[in-house]
Short mmCIF file of N, CA, C and O in Angstrom, two decimals:
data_model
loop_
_atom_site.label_atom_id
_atom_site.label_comp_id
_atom_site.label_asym_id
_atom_site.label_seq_id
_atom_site.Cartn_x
_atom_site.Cartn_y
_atom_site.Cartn_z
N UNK Y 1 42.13 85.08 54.45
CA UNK Y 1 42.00 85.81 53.19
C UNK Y 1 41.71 87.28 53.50
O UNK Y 1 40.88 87.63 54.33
N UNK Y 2 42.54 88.19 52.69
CA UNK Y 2 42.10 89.58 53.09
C UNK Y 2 41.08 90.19 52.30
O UNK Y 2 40.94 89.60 51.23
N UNK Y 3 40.28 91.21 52.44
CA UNK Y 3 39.39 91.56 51.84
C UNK Y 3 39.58 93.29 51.42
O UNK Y 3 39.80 94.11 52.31
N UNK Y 4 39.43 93.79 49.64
CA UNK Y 4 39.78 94.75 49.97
C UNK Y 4 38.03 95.46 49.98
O UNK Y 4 37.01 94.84 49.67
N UNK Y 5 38.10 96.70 50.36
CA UNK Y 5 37.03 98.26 49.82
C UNK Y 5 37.50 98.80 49.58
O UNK Y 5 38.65 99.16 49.83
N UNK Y 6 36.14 99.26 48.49
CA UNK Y 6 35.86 100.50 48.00
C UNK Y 6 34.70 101.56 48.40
O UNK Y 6 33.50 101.41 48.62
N UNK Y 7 35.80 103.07 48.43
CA UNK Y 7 34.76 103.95 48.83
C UNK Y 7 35.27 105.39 48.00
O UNK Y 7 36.31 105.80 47.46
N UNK Y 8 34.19 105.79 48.18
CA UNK Y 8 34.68 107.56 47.61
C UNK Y 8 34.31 108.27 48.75
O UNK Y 8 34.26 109.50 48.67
N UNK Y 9 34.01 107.64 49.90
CA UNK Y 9 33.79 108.88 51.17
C UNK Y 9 34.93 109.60 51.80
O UNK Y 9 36.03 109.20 52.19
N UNK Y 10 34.38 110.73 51.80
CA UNK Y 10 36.17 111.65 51.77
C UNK Y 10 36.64 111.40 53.53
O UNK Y 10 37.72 111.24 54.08
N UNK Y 11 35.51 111.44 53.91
CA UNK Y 11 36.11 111.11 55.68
C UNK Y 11 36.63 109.84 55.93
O UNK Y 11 37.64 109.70 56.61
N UNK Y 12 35.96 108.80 55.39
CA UNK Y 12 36.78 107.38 55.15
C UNK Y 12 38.25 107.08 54.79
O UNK Y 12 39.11 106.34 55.27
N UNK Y 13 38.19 108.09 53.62
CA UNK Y 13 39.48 107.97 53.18
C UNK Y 13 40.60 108.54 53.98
O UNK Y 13 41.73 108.06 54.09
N UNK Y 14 40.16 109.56 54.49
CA UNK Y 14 41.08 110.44 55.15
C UNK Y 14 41.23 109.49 56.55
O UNK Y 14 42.35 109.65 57.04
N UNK Y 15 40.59 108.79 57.11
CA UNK Y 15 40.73 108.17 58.29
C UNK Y 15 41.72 107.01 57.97
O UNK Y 15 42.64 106.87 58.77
N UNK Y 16 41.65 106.19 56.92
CA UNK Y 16 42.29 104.81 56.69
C UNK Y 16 43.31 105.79 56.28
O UNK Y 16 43.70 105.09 55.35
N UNK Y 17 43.96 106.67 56.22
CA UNK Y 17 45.51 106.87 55.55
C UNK Y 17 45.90 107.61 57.18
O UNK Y 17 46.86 107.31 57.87
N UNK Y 18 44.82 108.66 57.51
CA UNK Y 18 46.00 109.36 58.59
C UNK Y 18 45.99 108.16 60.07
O UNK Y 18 46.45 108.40 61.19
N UNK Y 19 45.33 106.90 59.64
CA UNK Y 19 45.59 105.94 60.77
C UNK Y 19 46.42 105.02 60.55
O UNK Y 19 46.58 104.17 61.42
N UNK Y 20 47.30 104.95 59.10
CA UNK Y 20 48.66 104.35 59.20
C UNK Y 20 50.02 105.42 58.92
O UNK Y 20 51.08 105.07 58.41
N UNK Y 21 49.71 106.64 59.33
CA UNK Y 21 50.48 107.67 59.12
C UNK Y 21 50.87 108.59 57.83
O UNK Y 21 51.81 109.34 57.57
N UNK Y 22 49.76 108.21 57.18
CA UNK Y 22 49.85 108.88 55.80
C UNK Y 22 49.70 110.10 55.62
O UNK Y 22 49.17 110.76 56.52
N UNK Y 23 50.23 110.84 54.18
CA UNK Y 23 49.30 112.33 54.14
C UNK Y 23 49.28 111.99 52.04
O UNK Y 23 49.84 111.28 51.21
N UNK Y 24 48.24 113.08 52.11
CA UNK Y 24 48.06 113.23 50.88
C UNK Y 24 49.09 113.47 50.02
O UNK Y 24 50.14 113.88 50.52
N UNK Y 25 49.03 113.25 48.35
CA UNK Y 25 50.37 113.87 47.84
C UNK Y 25 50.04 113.29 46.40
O UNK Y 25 49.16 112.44 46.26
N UNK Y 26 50.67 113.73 45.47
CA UNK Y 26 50.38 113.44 44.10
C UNK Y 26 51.56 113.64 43.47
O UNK Y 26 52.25 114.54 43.96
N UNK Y 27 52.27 112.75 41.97
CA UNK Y 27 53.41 112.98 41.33
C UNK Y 27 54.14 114.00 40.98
O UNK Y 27 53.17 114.61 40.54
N UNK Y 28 55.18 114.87 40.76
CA UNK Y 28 55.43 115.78 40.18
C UNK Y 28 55.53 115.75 39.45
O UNK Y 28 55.99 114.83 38.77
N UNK Y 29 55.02 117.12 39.04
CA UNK Y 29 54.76 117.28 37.32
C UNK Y 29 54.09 116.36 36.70
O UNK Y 29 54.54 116.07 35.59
N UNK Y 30 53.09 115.75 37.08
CA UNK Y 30 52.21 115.30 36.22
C UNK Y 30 50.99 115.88 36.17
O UNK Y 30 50.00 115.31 36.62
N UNK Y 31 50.93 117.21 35.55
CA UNK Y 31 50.15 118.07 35.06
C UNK Y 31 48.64 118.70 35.83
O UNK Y 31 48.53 118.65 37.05
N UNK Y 32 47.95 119.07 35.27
CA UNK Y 32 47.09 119.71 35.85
C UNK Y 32 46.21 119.14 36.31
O UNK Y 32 45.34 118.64 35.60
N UNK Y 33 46.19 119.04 37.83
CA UNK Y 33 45.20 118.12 38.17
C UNK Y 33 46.27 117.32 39.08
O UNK Y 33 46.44 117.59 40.27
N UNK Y 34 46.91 116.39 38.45
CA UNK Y 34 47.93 115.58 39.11
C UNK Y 34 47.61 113.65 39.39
O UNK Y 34 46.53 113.13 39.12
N UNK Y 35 48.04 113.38 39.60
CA UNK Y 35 48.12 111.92 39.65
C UNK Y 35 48.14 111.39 41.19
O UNK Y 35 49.24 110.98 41.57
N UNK Y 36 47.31 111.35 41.90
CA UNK Y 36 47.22 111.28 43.30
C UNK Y 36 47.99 109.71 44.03
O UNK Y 36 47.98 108.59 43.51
N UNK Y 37 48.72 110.19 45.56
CA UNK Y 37 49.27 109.31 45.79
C UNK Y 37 49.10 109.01 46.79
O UNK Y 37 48.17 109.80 46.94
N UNK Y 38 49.18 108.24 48.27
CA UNK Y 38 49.41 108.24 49.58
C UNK Y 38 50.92 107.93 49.79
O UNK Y 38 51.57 106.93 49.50
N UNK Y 39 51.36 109.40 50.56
CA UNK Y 39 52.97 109.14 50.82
C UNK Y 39 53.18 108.96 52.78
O UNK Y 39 52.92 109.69 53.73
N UNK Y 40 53.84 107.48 52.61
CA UNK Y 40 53.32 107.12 54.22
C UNK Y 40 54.78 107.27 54.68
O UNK Y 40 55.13 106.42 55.50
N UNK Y 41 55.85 108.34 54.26
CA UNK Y 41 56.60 109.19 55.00
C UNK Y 41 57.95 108.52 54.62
O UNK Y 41 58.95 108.96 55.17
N UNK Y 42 58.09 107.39 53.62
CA UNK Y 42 59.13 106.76 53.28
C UNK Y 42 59.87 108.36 52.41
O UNK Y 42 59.18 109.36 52.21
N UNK Y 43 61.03 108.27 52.10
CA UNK Y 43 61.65 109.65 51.08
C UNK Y 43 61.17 109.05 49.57
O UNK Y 43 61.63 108.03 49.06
N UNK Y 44 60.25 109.82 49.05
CA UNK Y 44 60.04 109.36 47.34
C UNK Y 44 60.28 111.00 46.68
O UNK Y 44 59.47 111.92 46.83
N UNK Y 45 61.21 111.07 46.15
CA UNK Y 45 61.14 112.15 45.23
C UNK Y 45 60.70 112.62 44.69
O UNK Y 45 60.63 113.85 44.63
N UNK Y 46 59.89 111.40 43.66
CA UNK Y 46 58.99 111.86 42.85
C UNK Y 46 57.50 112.46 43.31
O UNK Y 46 56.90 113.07 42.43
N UNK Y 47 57.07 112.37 44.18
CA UNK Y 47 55.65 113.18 45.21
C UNK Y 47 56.17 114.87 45.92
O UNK Y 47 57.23 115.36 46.31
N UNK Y 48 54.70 115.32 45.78
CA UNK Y 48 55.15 115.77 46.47
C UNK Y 48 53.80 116.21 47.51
O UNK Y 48 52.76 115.90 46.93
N UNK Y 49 53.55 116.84 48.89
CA UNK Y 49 52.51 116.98 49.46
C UNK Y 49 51.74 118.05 49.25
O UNK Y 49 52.05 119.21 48.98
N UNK Y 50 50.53 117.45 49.42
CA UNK Y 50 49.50 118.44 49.03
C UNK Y 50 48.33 118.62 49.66
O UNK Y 50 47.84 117.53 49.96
N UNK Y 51 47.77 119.39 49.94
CA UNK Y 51 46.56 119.58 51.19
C UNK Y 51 45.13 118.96 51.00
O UNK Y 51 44.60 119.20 49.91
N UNK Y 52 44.64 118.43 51.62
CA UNK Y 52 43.40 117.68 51.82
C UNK Y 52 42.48 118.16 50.43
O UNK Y 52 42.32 117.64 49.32
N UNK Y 53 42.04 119.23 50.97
CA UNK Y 53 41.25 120.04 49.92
C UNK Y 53 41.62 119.67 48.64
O UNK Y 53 40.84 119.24 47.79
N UNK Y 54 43.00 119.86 48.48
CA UNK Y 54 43.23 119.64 46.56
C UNK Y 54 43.46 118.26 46.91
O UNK Y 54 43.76 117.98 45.75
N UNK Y 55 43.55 117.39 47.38
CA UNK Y 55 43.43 115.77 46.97
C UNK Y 55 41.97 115.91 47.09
O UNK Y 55 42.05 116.51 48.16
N UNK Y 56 41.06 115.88 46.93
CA UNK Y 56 39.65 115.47 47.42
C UNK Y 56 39.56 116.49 46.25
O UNK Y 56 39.44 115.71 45.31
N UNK Y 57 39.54 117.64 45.74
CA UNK Y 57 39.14 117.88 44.31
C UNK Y 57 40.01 117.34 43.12
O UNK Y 57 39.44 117.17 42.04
N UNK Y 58 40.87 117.15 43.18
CA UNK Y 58 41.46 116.14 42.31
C UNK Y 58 40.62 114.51 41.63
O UNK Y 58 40.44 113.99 40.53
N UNK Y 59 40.26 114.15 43.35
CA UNK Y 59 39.83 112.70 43.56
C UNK Y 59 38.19 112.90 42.65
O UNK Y 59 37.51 112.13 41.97
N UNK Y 60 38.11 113.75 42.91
CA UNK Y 60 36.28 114.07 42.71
C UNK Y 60 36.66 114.53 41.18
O UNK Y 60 35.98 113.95 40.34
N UNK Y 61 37.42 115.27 40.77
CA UNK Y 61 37.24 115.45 39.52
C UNK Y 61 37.67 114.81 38.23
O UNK Y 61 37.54 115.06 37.03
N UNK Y 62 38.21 113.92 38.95
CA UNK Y 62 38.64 112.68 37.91
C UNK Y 62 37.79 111.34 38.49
O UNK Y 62 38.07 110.22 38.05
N UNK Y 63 36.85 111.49 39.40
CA UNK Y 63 35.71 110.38 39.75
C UNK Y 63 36.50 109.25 39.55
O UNK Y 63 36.70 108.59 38.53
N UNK Y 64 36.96 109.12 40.89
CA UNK Y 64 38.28 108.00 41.46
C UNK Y 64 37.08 107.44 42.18
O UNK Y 64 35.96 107.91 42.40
N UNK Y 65 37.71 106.21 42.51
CA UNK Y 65 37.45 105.63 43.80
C UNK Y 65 38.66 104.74 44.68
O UNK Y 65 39.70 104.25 44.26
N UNK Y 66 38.23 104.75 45.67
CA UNK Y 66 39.63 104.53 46.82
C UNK Y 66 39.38 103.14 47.36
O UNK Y 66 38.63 102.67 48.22
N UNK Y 67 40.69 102.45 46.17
CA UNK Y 67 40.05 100.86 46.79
C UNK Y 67 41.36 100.49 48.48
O UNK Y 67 42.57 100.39 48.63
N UNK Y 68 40.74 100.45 48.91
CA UNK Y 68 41.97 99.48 50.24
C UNK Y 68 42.14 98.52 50.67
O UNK Y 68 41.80 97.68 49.84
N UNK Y 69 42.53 98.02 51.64
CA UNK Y 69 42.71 97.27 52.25
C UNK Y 69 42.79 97.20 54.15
O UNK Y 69 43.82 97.65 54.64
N UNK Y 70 41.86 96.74 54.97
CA UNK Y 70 42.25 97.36 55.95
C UNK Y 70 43.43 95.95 56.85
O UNK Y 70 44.20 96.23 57.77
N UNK Y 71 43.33 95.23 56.55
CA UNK Y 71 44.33 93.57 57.23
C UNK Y 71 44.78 92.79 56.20
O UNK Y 71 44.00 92.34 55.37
N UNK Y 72 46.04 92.57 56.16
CA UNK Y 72 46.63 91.74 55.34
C UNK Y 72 46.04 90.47 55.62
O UNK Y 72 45.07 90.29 56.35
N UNK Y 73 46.93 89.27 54.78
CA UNK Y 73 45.97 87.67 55.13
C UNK Y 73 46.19 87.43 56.44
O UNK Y 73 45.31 86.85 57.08
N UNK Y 74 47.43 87.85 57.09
CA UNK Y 74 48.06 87.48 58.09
C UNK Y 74 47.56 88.28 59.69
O UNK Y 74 48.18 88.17 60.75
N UNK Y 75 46.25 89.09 59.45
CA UNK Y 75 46.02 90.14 60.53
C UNK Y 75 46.39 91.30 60.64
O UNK Y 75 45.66 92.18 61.07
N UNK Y 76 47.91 91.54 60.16
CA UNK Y 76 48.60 93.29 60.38
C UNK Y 76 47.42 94.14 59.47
O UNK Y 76 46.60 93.82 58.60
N UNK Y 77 47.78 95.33 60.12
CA UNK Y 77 47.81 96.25 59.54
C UNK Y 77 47.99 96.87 57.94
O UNK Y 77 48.87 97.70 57.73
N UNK Y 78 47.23 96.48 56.98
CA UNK Y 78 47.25 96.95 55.31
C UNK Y 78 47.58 98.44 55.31
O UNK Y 78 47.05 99.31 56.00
N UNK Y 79 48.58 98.57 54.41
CA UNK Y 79 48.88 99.81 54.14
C UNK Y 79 48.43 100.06 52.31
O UNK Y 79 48.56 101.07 51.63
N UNK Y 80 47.72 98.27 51.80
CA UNK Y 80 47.24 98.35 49.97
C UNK Y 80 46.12 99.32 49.91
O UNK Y 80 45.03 99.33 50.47
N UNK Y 81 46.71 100.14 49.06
CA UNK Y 81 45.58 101.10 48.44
C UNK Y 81 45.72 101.34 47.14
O UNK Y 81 46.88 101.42 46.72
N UNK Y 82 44.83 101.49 46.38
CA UNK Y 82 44.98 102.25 45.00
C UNK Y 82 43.65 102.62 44.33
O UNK Y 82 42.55 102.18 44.67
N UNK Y 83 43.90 103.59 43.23
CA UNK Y 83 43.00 104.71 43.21
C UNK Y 83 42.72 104.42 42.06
O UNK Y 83 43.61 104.50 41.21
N UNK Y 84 40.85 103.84 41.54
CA UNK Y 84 40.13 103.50 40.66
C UNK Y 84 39.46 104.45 40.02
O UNK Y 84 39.17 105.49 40.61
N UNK Y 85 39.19 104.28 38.96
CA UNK Y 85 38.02 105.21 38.24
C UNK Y 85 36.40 104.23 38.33
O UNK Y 85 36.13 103.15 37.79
N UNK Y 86 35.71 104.95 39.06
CA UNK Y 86 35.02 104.43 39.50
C UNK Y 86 33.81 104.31 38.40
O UNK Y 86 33.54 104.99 37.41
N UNK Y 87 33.09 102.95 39.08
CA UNK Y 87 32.47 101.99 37.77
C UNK Y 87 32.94 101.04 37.42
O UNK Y 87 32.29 100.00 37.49
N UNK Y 88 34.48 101.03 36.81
CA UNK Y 88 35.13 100.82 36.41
C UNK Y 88 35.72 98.97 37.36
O UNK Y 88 36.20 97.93 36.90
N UNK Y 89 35.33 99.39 38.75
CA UNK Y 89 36.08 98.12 39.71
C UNK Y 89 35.36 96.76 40.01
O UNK Y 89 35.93 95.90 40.68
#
C-alpha cells in the first residue's frame, strides 16, 4: 500500500520534485497569481516555467499544501502530487 504526505515545507517540496526531474511551472493564463503545476519535462503547452521564488509565493499565498507521494504500491518511484488548500486535507 502506498502512502501519500503532506507538507508546506518549501525545501521538501523542492527536493521531492527536483529528485524526479521536475521544475516549477503554473497554467497559462490563468491569471494573477496562477494555478501551480509540476512540469516533469513531458511537452504540455498549456504550462509554462517559472522560478522557485514565484512558485513558493504563489504556494504561500493561496495557503496550498503539497500532498505526494514518495513509492507507488509496487516500490517505484511516485511521481503523484497535487496541490491542497490546506486544512482542507
Amino acid at each position: 500500500m502506498s502512502k501519500s504526505v503532506e507538507t508546506t515545507d518549501h525545501k521538501e517540496i523542492r527536493n521531492w520534485i527536483e529528485e524526479r526531474g521536475g521544475h516549477p511551472a503554473r497554467v497559462k493564463d490563468s491569471g494573477e497569481g496562477g494555478i501551480l503545476r509540476v512540469d516533469f519535462g513531458e511537452p504540455e503547452e498549456s504550462l509554462e516555467p517559472i522560478e522557485w521564488d514565484d512558485f513558493f509565493d504563489i504556494f504561500d499565498k493561496n495557503e496550498l499544501c503539497f500532498l505526494y507521494q514518495d513509492e507507488t504500491a509496487s516500490g517505484k518511484t511516485s511521481r503523484f502530487n497535487k496541490f491542497v488548500s490546506r486544512g482542507k486535507s
